[in-house]
Amino acid sequence: MVEIHSNNAKKEADYIFEQTKKHFKPHVRARYYILVVNDRFDSSYNFFFNIFKPRQLSRSIPMRRLMNQTLEYLEEVIGFLRQKTTLTFIFILFEDQRWPSNNKLISNKKRYQK
């Protein structure tokens, strides 16, 4: 996975978008989405491009690791990405965390329920 220590959210979003374009190949029944994982052990956010096609193994392609682990910065990167793509974003391991700008939950899905 490519790692960068840049603090320029627009450049990060541009790079992630370019990686997405490289792997996006339109297919009638394929589902594409961007997975954002909160890596608590490495203190980073990891971006993956996921491809699901019926009757095939799904693929998860690592695209970028953001070492700047602040929610304000992540929200800025996601904002720039949403201006460029209509792909779905799925957030993993963000339970009970909220976006700084509007106080909405980042992910309302509980990964590990009892």
mmCIF file of C-alpha atoms in Angstrom:
data_model
loop_
_atom_site.group_PDB
_atom_site.id
_atom_site.type_symbol
_atom_site.label_atom_id
_atom_site.label_comp_id
_atom_site.label_asym_id
_atom_site.label_seq_id
_atom_site.Cartn_x
_atom_site.Cartn_y
_atom_site.Cartn_z
ATOM 1 C CA MET A 1 0.000 0.000 0.000
ATOM 2 C CA VAL A 2 1.280 3.437 -0.878
ATOM 3 C CA GLU A 3 1.910 5.626 2.131
ATOM 4 C CA ILE A 4 2.294 9.373 2.193
ATOM 5 C CA HIS A 5 2.858 11.990 4.841
ATOM 6 C CA SER A 6 1.349 14.871 2.903
ATOM 7 C CA ASN A 7 -1.048 17.270 4.568
ATOM 8 C CA ASN A 8 -2.701 18.390 1.336
ATOM 9 C CA ALA A 9 -6.202 16.893 1.286
ATOM 10 C CA LYS A 10 -6.872 17.850 -2.335
ATOM 11 C CA LYS A 11 -3.703 16.113 -3.580
ATOM 12 C CA GLU A 12 -4.563 13.020 -1.539
ATOM 13 C CA ALA A 13 -8.086 12.928 -2.986
ATOM 14 C CA ASP A 14 -6.723 13.390 -6.504
ATOM 15 C CA TYR A 15 -4.289 10.502 -6.022
ATOM 16 C CA ILE A 16 -6.992 8.185 -4.629
ATOM 17 C CA PHE A 17 -9.317 9.133 -7.485
ATOM 18 C CA GLU A 18 -6.616 8.374 -10.076
ATOM 19 C CA GLN A 19 -6.047 4.967 -8.464
ATOM 20 C CA THR A 20 -9.784 4.330 -8.599
ATOM 21 C CA LYS A 21 -9.912 5.224 -12.307
ATOM 22 C CA LYS A 22 -7.094 2.766 -13.045
ATOM 23 C CA HIS A 23 -9.056 -0.154 -11.612
ATOM 24 C CA PHE A 24 -12.610 0.829 -12.612
ATOM 25 C CA LYS A 25 -13.774 -1.131 -15.629
ATOM 26 C CA PRO A 26 -17.524 -0.807 -16.249
ATOM 27 C CA HIS A 27 -19.335 -4.109 -15.991
ATOM 28 C CA VAL A 28 -23.099 -4.592 -16.014
ATOM 29 C CA ARG A 29 -23.478 -6.540 -12.790
ATOM 30 C CA ALA A 30 -20.365 -5.395 -10.956
ATOM 31 C CA ARG A 31 -20.476 -3.426 -7.726
ATOM 32 C CA TYR A 32 -17.680 -0.997 -6.943
ATOM 33 C CA TYR A 33 -17.103 0.851 -3.698
ATOM 34 C CA ILE A 34 -14.375 2.527 -1.662
ATOM 35 C CA LEU A 35 -13.626 1.065 1.739
ATOM 36 C CA VAL A 36 -12.119 3.363 4.379
ATOM 37 C CA VAL A 37 -10.635 1.550 7.381
ATOM 38 C CA ASN A 38 -9.611 3.160 10.650
ATOM 39 C CA ASP A 39 -6.345 1.355 11.444
ATOM 40 C CA ARG A 40 -6.001 1.890 15.187
ATOM 41 C CA PHE A 41 -2.754 -0.049 15.458
ATOM 42 C CA ASP A 42 -0.809 1.975 12.876
ATOM 43 C CA SER A 43 -2.686 5.225 13.580
ATOM 44 C CA SER A 44 -3.714 5.675 9.963
ATOM 45 C CA TYR A 45 -6.655 5.568 7.579
ATOM 46 C CA ASN A 46 -6.474 2.989 4.785
ATOM 47 C CA PHE A 47 -8.339 3.260 1.476
ATOM 48 C CA PHE A 48 -9.262 0.197 -0.590
ATOM 49 C CA PHE A 49 -11.066 -0.114 -3.923
ATOM 50 C CA ASN A 50 -13.438 -3.079 -3.772
ATOM 51 C CA ILE A 51 -14.867 -4.892 -6.782
ATOM 52 C CA PHE A 52 -17.640 -7.454 -6.545
ATOM 53 C CA LYS A 53 -18.803 -9.382 -9.606
ATOM 54 C CA PRO A 54 -21.319 -12.224 -9.449
ATOM 55 C CA ARG A 55 -19.804 -15.709 -9.657
ATOM 56 C CA GLN A 56 -16.294 -14.338 -9.156
ATOM 57 C CA LEU A 57 -14.125 -13.723 -6.146
ATOM 58 C CA SER A 58 -14.362 -10.184 -4.892
ATOM 59 C CA ARG A 59 -11.237 -8.057 -5.033
ATOM 60 C CA SER A 60 -9.964 -5.485 -2.586
ATOM 61 C CA ILE A 61 -7.179 -3.318 -3.963
ATOM 62 C CA PRO A 62 -5.163 -1.173 -1.527
ATOM 63 C CA MET A 63 -4.924 2.409 -2.757
ATOM 64 C CA ARG A 64 -3.621 4.729 -0.054
ATOM 65 C CA ARG A 65 -2.664 5.062 3.606
ATOM 66 C CA LEU A 66 -3.143 8.426 5.282
ATOM 67 C CA MET A 67 -0.830 8.845 8.243
ATOM 68 C CA ASN A 68 -2.535 12.066 9.347
ATOM 69 C CA GLN A 69 -5.158 10.519 11.613
ATOM 70 C CA THR A 70 -7.418 13.429 12.382
ATOM 71 C CA LEU A 71 -11.099 13.316 11.548
ATOM 72 C CA GLU A 72 -10.999 16.875 10.202
ATOM 73 C CA TYR A 73 -8.390 15.891 7.630
ATOM 74 C CA LEU A 74 -10.209 12.664 6.679
ATOM 75 C CA GLU A 75 -13.454 14.592 6.258
ATOM 76 C CA GLU A 76 -11.688 17.036 3.946
ATOM 77 C CA VAL A 77 -10.228 14.216 1.811
ATOM 78 C CA ILE A 78 -13.627 12.449 1.630
ATOM 79 C CA GLY A 79 -15.283 15.749 0.680
ATOM 80 C CA PHE A 80 -12.920 16.232 -2.269
ATOM 81 C CA LEU A 81 -13.412 12.598 -3.321
ATOM 82 C CA ARG A 82 -17.198 12.926 -3.256
ATOM 83 C CA GLN A 83 -16.911 15.861 -5.648
ATOM 84 C CA LYS A 84 -15.111 13.573 -8.128
ATOM 85 C CA THR A 85 -16.938 10.241 -7.813
ATOM 86 C CA THR A 86 -20.371 8.847 -7.043
ATOM 87 C CA LEU A 87 -19.000 5.564 -5.695
ATOM 88 C CA THR A 88 -20.243 4.406 -2.324
ATOM 89 C CA PHE A 89 -17.971 4.848 0.700
ATOM 90 C CA ILE A 90 -18.030 2.222 3.448
ATOM 91 C CA PHE A 91 -16.367 3.100 6.743
ATOM 92 C CA ILE A 92 -14.975 0.307 8.926
ATOM 93 C CA LEU A 93 -13.993 0.601 12.612
ATOM 94 C CA PHE A 94 -15.440 4.087 13.056
ATOM 95 C CA GLU A 95 -18.027 3.083 15.679
ATOM 96 C CA ASP A 96 -19.330 5.975 17.783
ATOM 97 C CA GLN A 97 -17.117 8.508 15.974
ATOM 98 C CA ARG A 98 -18.706 11.603 14.478
ATOM 99 C CA TRP A 99 -17.792 13.972 11.653
ATOM 100 C CA PRO A 100 -16.465 17.234 13.112
ATOM 101 C CA SER A 101 -18.457 19.505 10.762
ATOM 102 C CA ASN A 102 -21.988 18.209 11.383
ATOM 103 C CA ASN A 103 -21.706 15.816 14.352
ATOM 104 C CA LYS A 104 -23.260 12.934 12.359
ATOM 105 C CA LEU A 105 -22.100 9.385 12.974
ATOM 106 C CA ILE A 106 -19.452 8.331 10.472
ATOM 107 C CA SER A 107 -20.685 4.752 10.375
ATOM 108 C CA ASN A 108 -23.961 3.632 11.840
ATOM 109 C CA LYS A 109 -23.107 -0.048 11.385
ATOM 110 C CA LYS A 110 -21.838 -2.030 14.315
ATOM 111 C CA ARG A 111 -19.229 -4.510 13.114
ATOM 112 C CA TYR A 112 -19.167 -6.716 16.173
ATOM 113 C CA GLN A 113 -22.539 -7.115 17.824
ATOM 114 C CA LYS A 114 -23.139 -9.392 20.768
#
